[in-house]
Coordinates of C-alpha atoms and ligand atoms in Angstrom, one line a residue:
Chain A
M1029 CA -4.4 -94.0 -37.7
S1030 CA -7.4 -91.7 -38.2
D1031 CA -8.4 -92.5 -34.6
A1032 CA -5.1 -91.1 -33.5
I1033 CA -5.6 -87.9 -35.4
V1034 CA -9.1 -87.4 -33.9
L1035 CA -7.7 -88.1 -30.5
T1036 CA -4.8 -85.7 -31.1
G1037 CA -7.4 -83.0 -31.8
R1038 CA -9.2 -83.9 -28.6
A1039 CA -6.0 -83.8 -26.5
V1040 CA -5.0 -80.4 -28.0
R1041 CA -8.5 -79.0 -27.1
L1042 CA -8.2 -80.4 -23.6
S1043 CA -4.7 -78.8 -23.2
R1044 CA -6.0 -75.5 -24.4
R1045 CA -8.7 -75.6 -21.7
N1046 CA -6.2 -76.5 -19.1
L1047 CA -3.9 -73.6 -19.7
D1048 CA -2.5 -73.4 -16.1
A1049 CA -0.7 -76.7 -16.6
V1050 CA 0.7 -75.6 -19.9
L1051 CA 1.8 -72.3 -18.3
T1052 CA 3.5 -74.0 -15.4
A1053 CA 5.4 -76.2 -17.8
M1054 CA 6.7 -73.0 -19.4
L1055 CA 7.2 -70.8 -16.4
L1056 CA 9.2 -73.3 -14.4
P1057 CA 12.1 -73.7 -16.9
V1058 CA 12.1 -69.9 -17.4
L1059 CA 12.4 -69.3 -13.6
L1060 CA 15.1 -71.9 -13.3
M1061 CA 17.0 -70.3 -16.2
F1062 CA 16.9 -67.0 -14.2
V1063 CA 18.1 -68.8 -11.1
F1064 CA 21.0 -70.4 -13.0
V1065 CA 22.1 -67.3 -14.9
Y1066 CA 21.7 -64.6 -12.2
F1067 CA 22.3 -66.5 -8.9
F1068 CA 24.7 -69.3 -9.8
G1069 CA 26.1 -68.1 -13.1
G1070 CA 28.7 -65.8 -11.6
A1071 CA 30.2 -68.6 -9.6
I1072 CA 30.2 -71.2 -12.3
D1073 CA 33.2 -71.2 -14.6
T1074 CA 32.3 -73.3 -17.6
G1075 CA 35.4 -72.5 -19.5
T1076 CA 33.6 -71.0 -22.5
R1077 CA 34.0 -67.5 -23.8
T1078 CA 30.3 -67.1 -24.6
G1079 CA 29.2 -66.8 -21.0
Y1080 CA 27.1 -69.0 -18.7
V1081 CA 23.7 -68.1 -20.4
T1082 CA 24.8 -69.7 -23.6
Y1083 CA 26.2 -72.7 -21.7
V1084 CA 23.1 -73.3 -19.7
V1085 CA 20.3 -72.7 -22.3
P1086 CA 20.6 -76.2 -23.8
G1087 CA 20.1 -77.6 -20.3
V1088 CA 17.1 -75.4 -19.7
M1089 CA 15.6 -76.5 -23.0
L1090 CA 16.0 -80.1 -21.9
L1091 CA 14.5 -79.4 -18.6
C1092 CA 11.6 -77.6 -20.3
A1093 CA 11.1 -80.5 -22.7
G1094 CA 11.4 -83.2 -20.0
F1095 CA 9.1 -81.4 -17.6
G1096 CA 6.5 -80.6 -20.3
S1097 CA 6.5 -84.1 -21.7
A1098 CA 6.1 -85.7 -18.3
S1099 CA 2.6 -84.2 -18.0
T1100 CA 1.6 -86.8 -20.6
A1101 CA 1.6 -89.3 -17.7
V1102 CA -1.1 -87.2 -15.9
T1103 CA -3.4 -86.8 -19.0
V1104 CA -3.1 -90.6 -19.7
T1105 CA -3.9 -91.5 -16.1
N1106 CA -6.9 -89.2 -16.1
D1107 CA -8.3 -91.0 -19.1
M1108 CA -7.7 -94.4 -17.7
A1109 CA -9.2 -93.6 -14.4
G1110 CA -12.4 -91.9 -15.9
G1111 CA -15.3 -93.5 -17.6
I1112 CA -14.2 -92.3 -21.0
I1113 CA -11.9 -95.2 -21.5
D1114 CA -14.8 -97.6 -21.6
R1115 CA -16.5 -95.5 -24.3
F1116 CA -13.3 -95.4 -26.3
R1117 CA -12.8 -99.1 -26.0
S1118 CA -16.4 -99.9 -27.0
L1119 CA -15.7 -97.8 -30.1
D1120 CA -12.8 -100.1 -30.7
V1121 CA -10.1 -97.4 -30.2
S1122 CA -6.7 -99.0 -29.6
G1123 CA -4.5 -98.1 -26.7
T1124 CA -1.8 -97.1 -29.2
A1125 CA -4.2 -94.6 -30.9
L1126 CA -5.1 -93.1 -27.5
V1127 CA -1.5 -92.8 -26.3
A1128 CA -0.4 -91.4 -29.7
G1129 CA -3.1 -88.7 -29.4
H1130 CA -1.7 -87.6 -26.0
V1131 CA 1.9 -87.8 -27.2
A1132 CA 1.1 -85.7 -30.3
A1133 CA -0.6 -83.1 -28.2
S1134 CA 2.4 -83.1 -25.9
V1135 CA 4.8 -82.5 -28.8
L1136 CA 2.7 -79.6 -29.9
R1137 CA 2.5 -78.1 -26.4
N1138 CA 6.2 -78.5 -26.0
A1139 CA 7.0 -77.0 -29.4
V1140 CA 5.2 -73.8 -28.2
A1141 CA 6.8 -73.9 -24.8
T1142 CA 10.3 -74.5 -26.2
T1143 CA 9.9 -71.6 -28.6
I1144 CA 8.9 -69.2 -25.8
V1145 CA 11.7 -70.3 -23.6
F1146 CA 14.2 -69.8 -26.4
G1147 CA 12.7 -66.3 -26.8
V1148 CA 13.2 -65.5 -23.2
A1149 CA 16.8 -66.8 -23.4
F1150 CA 17.5 -64.4 -26.2
L1151 CA 16.1 -61.5 -24.1
I1152 CA 18.6 -62.2 -21.3
G1153 CA 21.6 -62.5 -23.5
F1154 CA 21.7 -65.9 -25.1
R1155 CA 23.7 -65.5 -28.3
P1156 CA 24.3 -68.8 -30.2
D1157 CA 26.4 -69.1 -33.4
A1158 CA 24.1 -71.5 -35.1
G1159 CA 23.3 -71.5 -38.8
P1160 CA 19.9 -72.4 -40.2
L1161 CA 20.9 -76.0 -40.7
D1162 CA 22.2 -76.2 -37.1
W1163 CA 18.8 -74.8 -35.9
L1164 CA 17.0 -77.5 -37.9
A1165 CA 19.1 -80.1 -36.3
V1166 CA 18.5 -78.6 -32.8
A1167 CA 14.7 -78.7 -33.5
G1168 CA 15.0 -82.3 -34.7
I1169 CA 16.9 -83.5 -31.6
L1170 CA 14.5 -81.7 -29.3
L1171 CA 11.6 -83.2 -31.1
A1172 CA 13.0 -86.7 -30.8
F1173 CA 13.7 -86.1 -27.1
I1174 CA 10.2 -84.8 -26.5
L1175 CA 8.6 -87.7 -28.4
A1176 CA 10.6 -90.3 -26.5
I1177 CA 10.0 -88.8 -23.1
S1178 CA 6.3 -88.2 -23.8
W1179 CA 5.7 -91.8 -24.8
L1180 CA 7.7 -93.0 -21.9
S1181 CA 5.7 -90.9 -19.5
A1182 CA 2.5 -92.3 -21.1
C1183 CA 3.7 -95.7 -19.9
F1184 CA 3.9 -94.3 -16.4
G1185 CA 0.4 -92.9 -16.9
L1186 CA -0.8 -96.4 -17.8
I1187 CA 0.8 -97.8 -14.6
A1188 CA -0.3 -95.1 -12.2
R1189 CA -3.7 -95.3 -10.6
T1190 CA -4.1 -91.7 -9.7
P1191 CA -3.1 -88.4 -11.4
E1192 CA -1.0 -87.6 -8.2
A1193 CA 1.0 -90.7 -8.6
A1194 CA 1.4 -90.0 -12.3
G1195 CA 2.8 -86.6 -11.4
G1196 CA 5.7 -88.4 -9.8
F1197 CA 7.2 -88.9 -13.2
T1198 CA 7.5 -85.1 -13.7
F1199 CA 9.6 -85.1 -10.6
L1200 CA 12.0 -87.7 -12.1
M1201 CA 12.3 -85.8 -15.3
M1202 CA 13.1 -82.6 -13.4
F1203 CA 16.1 -84.3 -11.8
L1204 CA 17.5 -86.3 -14.7
P1205 CA 19.3 -83.3 -16.3
Y1206 CA 21.2 -82.4 -13.2
P1207 CA 23.7 -85.3 -13.1
S1208 CA 24.8 -84.5 -16.6
S1209 CA 26.7 -81.7 -18.3
A1210 CA 23.4 -79.7 -18.6
F1211 CA 24.2 -77.1 -15.9
V1212 CA 27.8 -77.7 -14.8
P1213 CA 30.7 -79.5 -16.5
I1214 CA 30.8 -83.2 -15.5
D1215 CA 34.5 -83.0 -14.4
T1216 CA 33.4 -80.7 -11.5
M1217 CA 31.3 -83.6 -10.1
P1218 CA 32.5 -86.3 -7.7
D1219 CA 34.2 -89.2 -9.4
W1220 CA 31.5 -91.7 -8.6
L1221 CA 29.0 -89.7 -10.6
H1222 CA 31.1 -89.5 -13.7
G1223 CA 30.0 -93.0 -14.9
F1224 CA 26.3 -92.2 -14.7
A1225 CA 26.6 -88.5 -15.7
G1226 CA 28.8 -89.3 -18.7
H1227 CA 26.6 -92.1 -20.1
Q1228 CA 23.0 -91.2 -19.2
P1229 CA 20.8 -90.3 -22.2
V1230 CA 20.6 -86.6 -21.3
T1231 CA 24.3 -86.1 -21.7
P1232 CA 24.6 -86.8 -25.5
V1233 CA 21.4 -84.8 -26.1
I1234 CA 22.9 -81.8 -24.2
A1235 CA 26.3 -82.2 -25.9
A1236 CA 24.7 -82.3 -29.3
L1237 CA 22.4 -79.3 -28.6
R1238 CA 25.3 -77.3 -27.2
A1239 CA 27.7 -78.2 -30.1
L1240 CA 25.0 -77.3 -32.7
L1241 CA 24.1 -74.0 -31.0
L1242 CA 27.7 -72.9 -30.5
D1243 CA 28.7 -74.1 -34.0
Q1244 CA 31.3 -76.5 -32.6
P1245 CA 32.1 -79.9 -33.9
V1246 CA 29.2 -82.2 -33.1
G1247 CA 31.2 -85.4 -33.2
D1248 CA 29.2 -88.5 -32.3
S1249 CA 26.9 -86.8 -29.9
A1250 CA 24.1 -86.1 -32.4
W1251 CA 23.9 -89.8 -33.4
Q1252 CA 24.2 -91.0 -29.8
A1253 CA 21.4 -88.6 -28.9
L1254 CA 19.1 -89.8 -31.7
S1255 CA 19.9 -93.4 -30.9
W1256 CA 19.0 -92.9 -27.3
C1257 CA 15.7 -91.2 -28.2
G1258 CA 14.9 -93.8 -30.8
G1259 CA 15.6 -96.6 -28.4
I1260 CA 13.5 -95.1 -25.6
L1261 CA 10.7 -94.4 -28.1
A1262 CA 10.7 -98.0 -29.4
V1263 CA 10.7 -99.5 -26.0
A1264 CA 8.0 -97.1 -24.8
V1265 CA 5.7 -97.8 -27.8
A1266 CA 6.0 -101.6 -27.2
L1267 CA 5.6 -101.2 -23.5
S1268 CA 2.6 -99.0 -23.7
G1269 CA 0.8 -101.6 -25.8
V1270 CA 1.5 -104.3 -23.3
L1271 CA 0.5 -102.1 -20.3
F1272 CA -2.7 -101.0 -22.0
R1273 CA -3.8 -104.5 -22.6
R1274 CA -2.9 -105.5 -19.1
R1275 CA -4.7 -102.6 -17.6
T1276 CA -7.9 -103.2 -19.5
A1277 CA -8.0 -107.0 -19.3
Chain B
M589 CA -29.6 -117.2 -39.5
T590 CA -32.9 -115.4 -39.3
R591 CA -34.2 -114.3 -35.9
Q592 CA -31.0 -115.3 -34.2
P593 CA -31.1 -113.7 -30.8
A594 CA -29.4 -110.3 -30.5
I595 CA -27.7 -111.4 -27.3
E596 CA -27.0 -114.9 -26.1
A597 CA -25.0 -115.8 -23.1
N598 CA -24.2 -119.3 -21.7
G599 CA -22.8 -119.9 -18.3
L600 CA -20.9 -116.7 -17.9
K601 CA -18.6 -116.7 -14.9
K602 CA -16.4 -114.1 -13.4
A603 CA -14.5 -113.9 -10.2
Y604 CA -12.3 -111.1 -8.8
G605 CA -9.8 -112.9 -6.5
A606 CA -11.7 -115.0 -4.1
V607 CA -15.0 -113.1 -4.8
T608 CA -17.3 -114.8 -7.2
V609 CA -19.2 -112.1 -9.0
L610 CA -21.0 -114.1 -11.7
A611 CA -21.7 -117.7 -11.0
G612 CA -23.0 -118.8 -14.3
I613 CA -25.3 -116.4 -16.2
D614 CA -27.5 -117.6 -19.1
L615 CA -29.4 -115.1 -21.1
S616 CA -31.2 -114.8 -24.5
V617 CA -32.5 -111.5 -25.8
A618 CA -34.6 -111.4 -29.0
R619 CA -33.7 -108.8 -31.7
G620 CA -35.5 -105.6 -31.4
S621 CA -36.7 -106.2 -27.9
V622 CA -36.1 -104.4 -24.6
F623 CA -34.5 -106.6 -22.0
A624 CA -34.0 -105.5 -18.3
L625 CA -31.5 -107.0 -15.9
L626 CA -32.9 -106.3 -12.5
G627 CA -30.9 -106.7 -9.3
P628 CA -29.8 -105.2 -6.1
N629 CA -26.5 -103.5 -5.5
G630 CA -23.6 -105.8 -6.1
A631 CA -25.7 -108.4 -7.9
G632 CA -23.3 -108.4 -10.9
K633 CA -25.3 -106.2 -13.3
T634 CA -22.4 -104.0 -14.4
T635 CA -20.1 -107.0 -14.7
T636 CA -22.5 -108.7 -17.0
V637 CA -22.9 -105.6 -19.1
R638 CA -19.1 -105.2 -19.3
I639 CA -18.6 -108.8 -20.5
L640 CA -21.4 -108.5 -23.1
S641 CA -20.0 -105.3 -24.4
T642 CA -16.5 -106.8 -24.7
L643 CA -14.8 -104.6 -22.0
T644 CA -14.1 -107.5 -19.6
P645 CA -13.4 -111.1 -20.7
P646 CA -15.4 -113.8 -18.8
D647 CA -13.5 -116.4 -16.8
A648 CA -15.8 -119.1 -18.3
G649 CA -18.8 -119.4 -20.5
D650 CA -19.4 -117.7 -23.8
A651 CA -21.6 -115.0 -25.3
R652 CA -22.7 -113.8 -28.7
V653 CA -23.8 -110.3 -29.4
A654 CA -25.3 -109.3 -32.8
G655 CA -24.2 -112.7 -33.9
Y656 CA -20.5 -112.4 -33.0
D657 CA -18.5 -113.9 -30.1
V658 CA -17.6 -111.3 -27.5
V659 CA -14.1 -112.6 -27.0
R660 CA -13.1 -113.9 -30.5
D661 CA -14.9 -111.3 -32.6
R662 CA -14.4 -108.3 -30.4
P663 CA -14.0 -105.7 -33.1
R664 CA -17.1 -106.9 -34.9
V665 CA -19.2 -106.8 -31.7
R666 CA -17.9 -103.3 -30.9
R667 CA -19.0 -102.1 -34.3
A668 CA -22.5 -103.3 -33.7
I669 CA -23.0 -102.1 -30.1
S670 CA -22.9 -99.0 -27.9
L671 CA -22.4 -98.8 -24.2
T672 CA -23.6 -96.1 -21.9
G673 CA -22.1 -97.1 -18.6
Q674 CA -23.2 -96.5 -15.0
Y675 CA -20.9 -93.5 -14.8
A676 CA -20.6 -90.6 -17.3
A677 CA -18.2 -91.3 -20.1
V678 CA -17.7 -87.9 -21.8
D679 CA -15.0 -85.2 -21.6
E680 CA -16.1 -82.6 -19.2
M681 CA -13.8 -80.1 -20.7
Q682 CA -15.1 -80.5 -24.2
T683 CA -18.4 -79.0 -25.3
G684 CA -21.4 -81.2 -26.1
E685 CA -20.9 -80.7 -29.8
E686 CA -17.1 -81.4 -29.7
N687 CA -17.7 -84.6 -27.7
L688 CA -20.3 -85.9 -30.1
C689 CA -18.2 -85.0 -33.2
M690 CA -15.3 -86.8 -31.7
M691 CA -17.4 -89.9 -31.0
G692 CA -18.8 -89.8 -34.5
R693 CA -15.4 -89.7 -36.0
L694 CA -14.1 -92.5 -33.8
A695 CA -17.2 -94.5 -34.9
G696 CA -16.0 -94.0 -38.5
L697 CA -18.0 -91.1 -39.8
G698 CA -16.3 -88.3 -41.9
R699 CA -15.9 -84.8 -40.5
A700 CA -19.2 -83.5 -42.1
G701 CA -21.1 -86.6 -41.3
A702 CA -20.0 -86.5 -37.7
R703 CA -21.1 -82.9 -37.3
G704 CA -24.4 -83.6 -38.9
R705 CA -25.0 -86.6 -36.6
A706 CA -24.0 -84.5 -33.6
R707 CA -26.6 -81.8 -34.4
E708 CA -29.3 -84.4 -35.0
L709 CA -28.7 -86.1 -31.7
L710 CA -28.4 -82.8 -29.7
E711 CA -31.7 -81.8 -31.2
R712 CA -33.3 -85.1 -30.5
F713 CA -32.2 -85.1 -26.8
G714 CA -33.2 -81.4 -26.3
L715 CA -29.6 -80.3 -25.9
T716 CA -29.2 -77.9 -28.8
D717 CA -29.0 -74.9 -26.5
A718 CA -26.3 -76.5 -24.5
A719 CA -24.3 -77.7 -27.5
R720 CA -21.6 -75.1 -27.1
R721 CA -21.2 -75.4 -23.4
T722 CA -18.6 -77.7 -21.9
A723 CA -20.2 -80.9 -20.7
G724 CA -18.9 -80.3 -17.1
T725 CA -21.5 -77.6 -16.8
Y726 CA -24.5 -79.9 -17.5
S727 CA -27.0 -80.9 -14.8
G728 CA -27.2 -84.5 -13.8
G729 CA -30.2 -85.2 -16.0
M730 CA -28.7 -83.4 -19.0
R731 CA -25.5 -85.4 -18.5
R732 CA -27.3 -88.7 -18.5
R733 CA -29.2 -87.8 -21.7
F734 CA -26.0 -86.6 -23.2
D735 CA -24.1 -89.7 -22.3
L736 CA -26.8 -91.8 -24.0
A737 CA -26.7 -89.5 -27.0
A738 CA -22.9 -90.1 -27.2
G739 CA -23.6 -93.8 -27.4
L740 CA -25.8 -93.4 -30.4
V741 CA -23.5 -91.7 -32.8
G742 CA -22.6 -94.9 -34.6
R743 CA -26.1 -96.1 -35.1
P744 CA -25.6 -99.3 -33.1
E745 CA -28.0 -102.3 -33.4
V746 CA -27.6 -103.3 -29.8
I747 CA -27.5 -100.8 -27.0
F748 CA -26.4 -101.4 -23.4
L749 CA -27.6 -99.0 -20.8
D750 CA -26.2 -99.5 -17.3
E751 CA -28.7 -98.0 -14.8
P752 CA -29.8 -95.3 -17.2
T753 CA -32.1 -93.5 -14.8
T754 CA -30.3 -93.8 -11.4
G755 CA -30.2 -90.4 -9.7
L756 CA -32.8 -88.8 -12.1
D757 CA -35.9 -86.9 -10.9
P758 CA -39.3 -88.4 -12.0
R759 CA -39.6 -86.1 -15.0
S760 CA -36.1 -86.8 -16.3
R761 CA -36.8 -90.5 -15.8
Q762 CA -39.9 -90.2 -17.9
A763 CA -38.0 -88.5 -20.6
M764 CA -35.3 -91.2 -20.5
W765 CA -38.0 -93.9 -20.7
D766 CA -39.5 -92.1 -23.8
V767 CA -36.0 -92.2 -25.4
V768 CA -35.7 -96.0 -24.7
R769 CA -39.1 -96.6 -26.1
G770 CA -38.2 -94.6 -29.2
L771 CA -35.1 -96.7 -29.7
A772 CA -37.1 -99.9 -29.4
H773 CA -39.5 -98.5 -31.9
D774 CA -36.7 -98.0 -34.3
G775 CA -35.9 -101.7 -34.1
V776 CA -32.8 -101.4 -31.9
T777 CA -32.2 -104.0 -29.2
V778 CA -31.9 -102.5 -25.8
F779 CA -30.3 -104.2 -22.9
L780 CA -30.7 -102.2 -19.7
T781 CA -29.9 -102.8 -16.0
T782 CA -31.9 -101.2 -13.3
Q783 CA -32.6 -101.4 -9.6
Y784 CA -36.1 -100.1 -10.2
L785 CA -38.8 -102.6 -10.7
E786 CA -41.1 -100.1 -12.1
E787 CA -38.6 -99.3 -14.8
A788 CA -38.4 -102.9 -15.8
D789 CA -42.2 -103.2 -15.7
Q790 CA -42.6 -100.1 -17.8
L791 CA -39.9 -100.6 -20.5
A792 CA -38.9 -104.2 -20.8
D793 CA -40.4 -107.0 -22.9
R794 CA -38.6 -109.5 -20.7
V795 CA -36.9 -109.2 -17.3
A796 CA -34.2 -111.3 -15.7
V797 CA -33.7 -110.9 -12.0
V798 CA -30.1 -111.4 -10.9
D799 CA -28.9 -111.9 -7.4
G800 CA -25.6 -113.0 -6.1
G801 CA -24.3 -113.6 -9.6
R802 CA -27.1 -115.8 -10.8
V803 CA -30.3 -115.3 -12.8
V804 CA -32.9 -116.2 -10.2
A805 CA -35.9 -115.6 -12.4
E806 CA -36.6 -114.7 -16.0
G807 CA -39.7 -113.9 -18.0
T808 CA -42.1 -111.1 -18.9
S809 CA -42.9 -108.9 -15.9
G810 CA -46.4 -110.5 -15.9
E811 CA -45.0 -114.0 -15.8
L812 CA -42.6 -113.1 -13.0
K813 CA -45.5 -111.7 -10.9
R814 CA -47.5 -114.8 -11.5
Q815 CA -44.5 -117.1 -10.8
V816 CA -44.0 -115.7 -7.4
A817 CA -47.5 -115.0 -6.4
G818 CA -50.6 -113.8 -8.2
E819 CA -51.6 -111.8 -5.2
R820 CA -50.3 -110.6 -1.9
L821 CA -52.0 -111.0 1.5
D822 CA -51.3 -107.9 3.6
L823 CA -51.7 -108.4 7.3
V824 CA -52.0 -105.5 9.8
L825 CA -50.9 -106.7 13.2
T826 CA -52.2 -105.5 16.6
D827 CA -49.0 -104.4 18.2
A828 CA -45.2 -104.6 17.9
A829 CA -45.0 -107.9 19.8
A830 CA -47.6 -109.5 17.5
F831 CA -45.7 -108.1 14.5
A832 CA -42.4 -109.6 15.6
E833 CA -44.0 -113.0 16.5
T834 CA -45.9 -113.2 13.2
A835 CA -42.8 -112.1 11.2
R836 CA -40.9 -115.0 12.9
R837 CA -43.6 -117.5 12.0
L838 CA -43.7 -116.4 8.4
G839 CA -39.9 -116.3 8.0
G840 CA -38.8 -116.8 4.4
R841 CA -42.4 -116.5 3.1
L842 CA -42.5 -112.8 3.8
V843 CA -42.5 -110.6 0.7
H844 CA -43.2 -107.3 2.5
S845 CA -42.5 -106.0 5.9
D846 CA -43.3 -102.5 7.3
A847 CA -42.7 -102.2 11.1
D848 CA -43.9 -98.7 11.3
R849 CA -47.3 -99.6 9.9
L850 CA -47.3 -103.0 11.6
T851 CA -47.9 -104.5 8.2
L852 CA -46.6 -107.8 6.8
G853 CA -47.1 -109.1 3.3
V854 CA -47.1 -112.7 2.1
A855 CA -47.6 -114.3 -1.3
T856 CA -51.0 -115.9 -1.9
D857 CA -53.2 -117.0 -4.8
G858 CA -56.3 -115.5 -3.2
D859 CA -57.9 -118.9 -2.6
A860 CA -60.2 -118.6 0.4
A861 CA -59.4 -121.9 2.0
R862 CA -55.7 -121.3 1.8
V863 CA -56.0 -117.8 3.2
R864 CA -58.0 -119.2 6.1
A865 CA -55.5 -121.9 6.7
L866 CA -52.6 -119.5 6.6
L867 CA -54.4 -117.2 9.1
D868 CA -55.0 -120.1 11.4
E869 CA -51.4 -121.2 11.2
I870 CA -49.8 -117.8 12.0
D871 CA -52.5 -116.6 14.4
P872 CA -53.9 -119.6 16.3
D873 CA -55.2 -117.5 19.2
R874 CA -56.9 -115.0 16.8
R875 CA -55.3 -112.0 18.5
A876 CA -52.3 -111.0 16.4
V877 CA -54.0 -110.1 13.1
R878 CA -56.2 -107.0 13.2
R879 CA -57.0 -106.7 9.5
F880 CA -56.1 -108.2 6.2
A881 CA -56.4 -107.4 2.6
V882 CA -55.6 -109.3 -0.6
R883 CA -54.2 -107.3 -3.5
G884 CA -52.4 -107.9 -6.8
A885 CA -48.7 -108.5 -6.4
T886 CA -46.3 -105.8 -7.7
L887 CA -42.9 -106.4 -9.2
D888 CA -41.5 -105.2 -5.9
D889 CA -42.9 -108.4 -4.3
V890 CA -41.3 -110.5 -6.9
F891 CA -38.0 -108.8 -6.4
L892 CA -38.1 -109.2 -2.7
A893 CA -39.3 -112.7 -2.8
L894 CA -36.6 -113.7 -5.2
T895 CA -33.7 -111.8 -3.7
S896 CA -34.4 -111.8 0.0
H897 CA -33.5 -115.5 0.4
Q898 CA -30.0 -114.8 -1.0
E899 CA -29.6 -111.8 1.2
A900 CA -30.5 -113.8 4.3
A901 CA -28.0 -116.5 3.3
Q902 CA -25.3 -113.8 2.9
K903 CA -26.0 -112.4 6.2
E904 CA -25.6 -115.7 7.8
T905 CA -22.2 -116.3 6.3
A906 CA -21.3 -112.7 7.2
D907 CA -22.2 -113.4 10.8
V908 CA -20.0 -116.4 11.2
Ligands
ATP1395 N1 -12.7 -104.8 -10.9 C1 -13.2 -105.4 -9.8 N2 -12.4 -105.9 -8.8 C2 -12.9 -106.5 -7.7 N3 -14.2 -106.6 -7.5 C3 -15.1 -106.1 -8.4 C4 -14.6 -105.5 -9.6 N4 -15.7 -105.2 -10.3 C5 -16.8 -105.6 -9.6 N5 -16.4 -106.1 -8.4 C6 -17.3 -106.7 -7.4 O1 -18.3 -107.5 -8.0 C7 -19.6 -107.4 -7.4 C8 -20.6 -107.1 -8.4 O2 -20.3 -105.8 -9.0 P1 -21.2 -105.1 -10.1 O3 -20.6 -103.8 -10.3 O4 -21.3 -106.0 -11.3 O5 -22.6 -105.0 -9.4 P2 -23.9 -104.2 -9.8 O6 -25.0 -105.2 -9.9 O7 -23.6 -103.4 -11.1 O8 -24.1 -103.3 -8.6 P3 -24.6 -101.7 -8.5 O9 -26.1 -101.8 -8.5 O10 -24.1 -101.3 -7.2 O11 -24.0 -101.0 -9.7 C9 -19.4 -106.3 -6.3 O12 -19.3 -107.0 -5.1 C10 -18.1 -105.6 -6.7 O13 -17.4 -105.2 -5.5
MG1396 MG1 -23.5 -101.5 -11.5

């Protein structure tokens, strides 16, 4: 446990010194938000009175969180490919502590990035109707999502041999929100996509965020979102332990 | 329990796929001594170190380090040792001080303790001025020293150094040697690998020569020199043809060969009758050898004599 705390401090320091990666993780969702709101927004009728900005922001938040968390794969691969892993192992640091350090740093990075993206959204007209409790719930769901995706991407980092390969996970996370209700309502998509789009993990997360921010009935979406995240996290934690042992055997 | 060896290995084997890297390594290293594992590229030095420092499990055989089994008591072994690998193992984007504090805390020191230990080590390795620079800006020599310092934060009783001076200039090498001697003086057991015979000669109480995954000789550097040959007979040949012909006649007995200077070296005990017989054998017409000299063997001769045989065998198999 104390190893994980020390390694979190390390991972945070390393992120601070690799600011361009952190900035990209922030800039890209902001740019995409501009694209959606100003280029596509006029053409998309989401059937809500609050305007497309408010409809799309939860999707952008998710994109931001997914994209930012996926960089964990790269930081983990860098460690595994370098000499430092031998030193850590000879200090009897466990794979879980190492991954936990990277994941914790990812959560902190993403907390900052998410706050900034919310700020920009406000500047361009995002006006949610959420009360303080709703905001707390939004933060909780985003946190769970970031945690789950970060740990999952750490698993990819343990599989990938090069940072470039690990970067492929970022790509996957950039696409997952599109076949969901993140940017356009699902019923505007072709029939064959409904099954996937309606049941993939991003969809309840989006639905819950949107309902909380617009002060609408949340229904089951919040619990579904949390179950998905909890399930992914549990699998990723177990998987990362196995992968680390296999990688270092 | 007393004076149990610091390191003991029996029949260590390791293969990667079809390639046998270690074919049965036996070692014993006394507590508080400096032990050198000497061998050419690809001999299996790094693999041996990785097994002894618990990073890689052996396929067969067993080893005890600081009294604990490297497979079954892995955590205990890890608490007793430190490893400074062949390639740098520090964070380039962290400063020297941050790196050492981190290692200290991972080794179980408290925050203040880790900081104190970091300062102490930076001072001892002449890196105080560079403490607040990121390690990526260090020169090769500084990095090597720093890497070693990083291994010492936890006050290990057994230290593994994999080629500690490869790529260092003579002065940095001397400085590194002084550090190793200092560690030995403090009673730490040092296990180092090297390709430099002089290094083993200078530092080690005992030397094991590995080649092709086997220990081909073991002893003090003096014993090894005597084991192969007390002395070396250097022959200066008259021309290139005589050089080639004599080299062919000597074959596996050659311990030295320098075509530019037309010089061949062969092991001898300096006995006049035997030297005379040898000269008669290789130069029956008394035309090929222009001059000869007998001199004390160096560890280089030992190394070549012990490892050249294997190399020749490998070449043969490679040619087929
Ligand atoms: N993980 C691995 N997978 C496959 N082959 C390996 C692996 N590790 C080492 N080898 C092979 O084992 C042999 C011995 O390697 P090792 O690194 O132990 O040699 P070494 O004595 O340290 O050499 P050097 O002086 O070049 O560092 C080499 O032929 C190497 O290619
Ligand atoms: Mg090596």
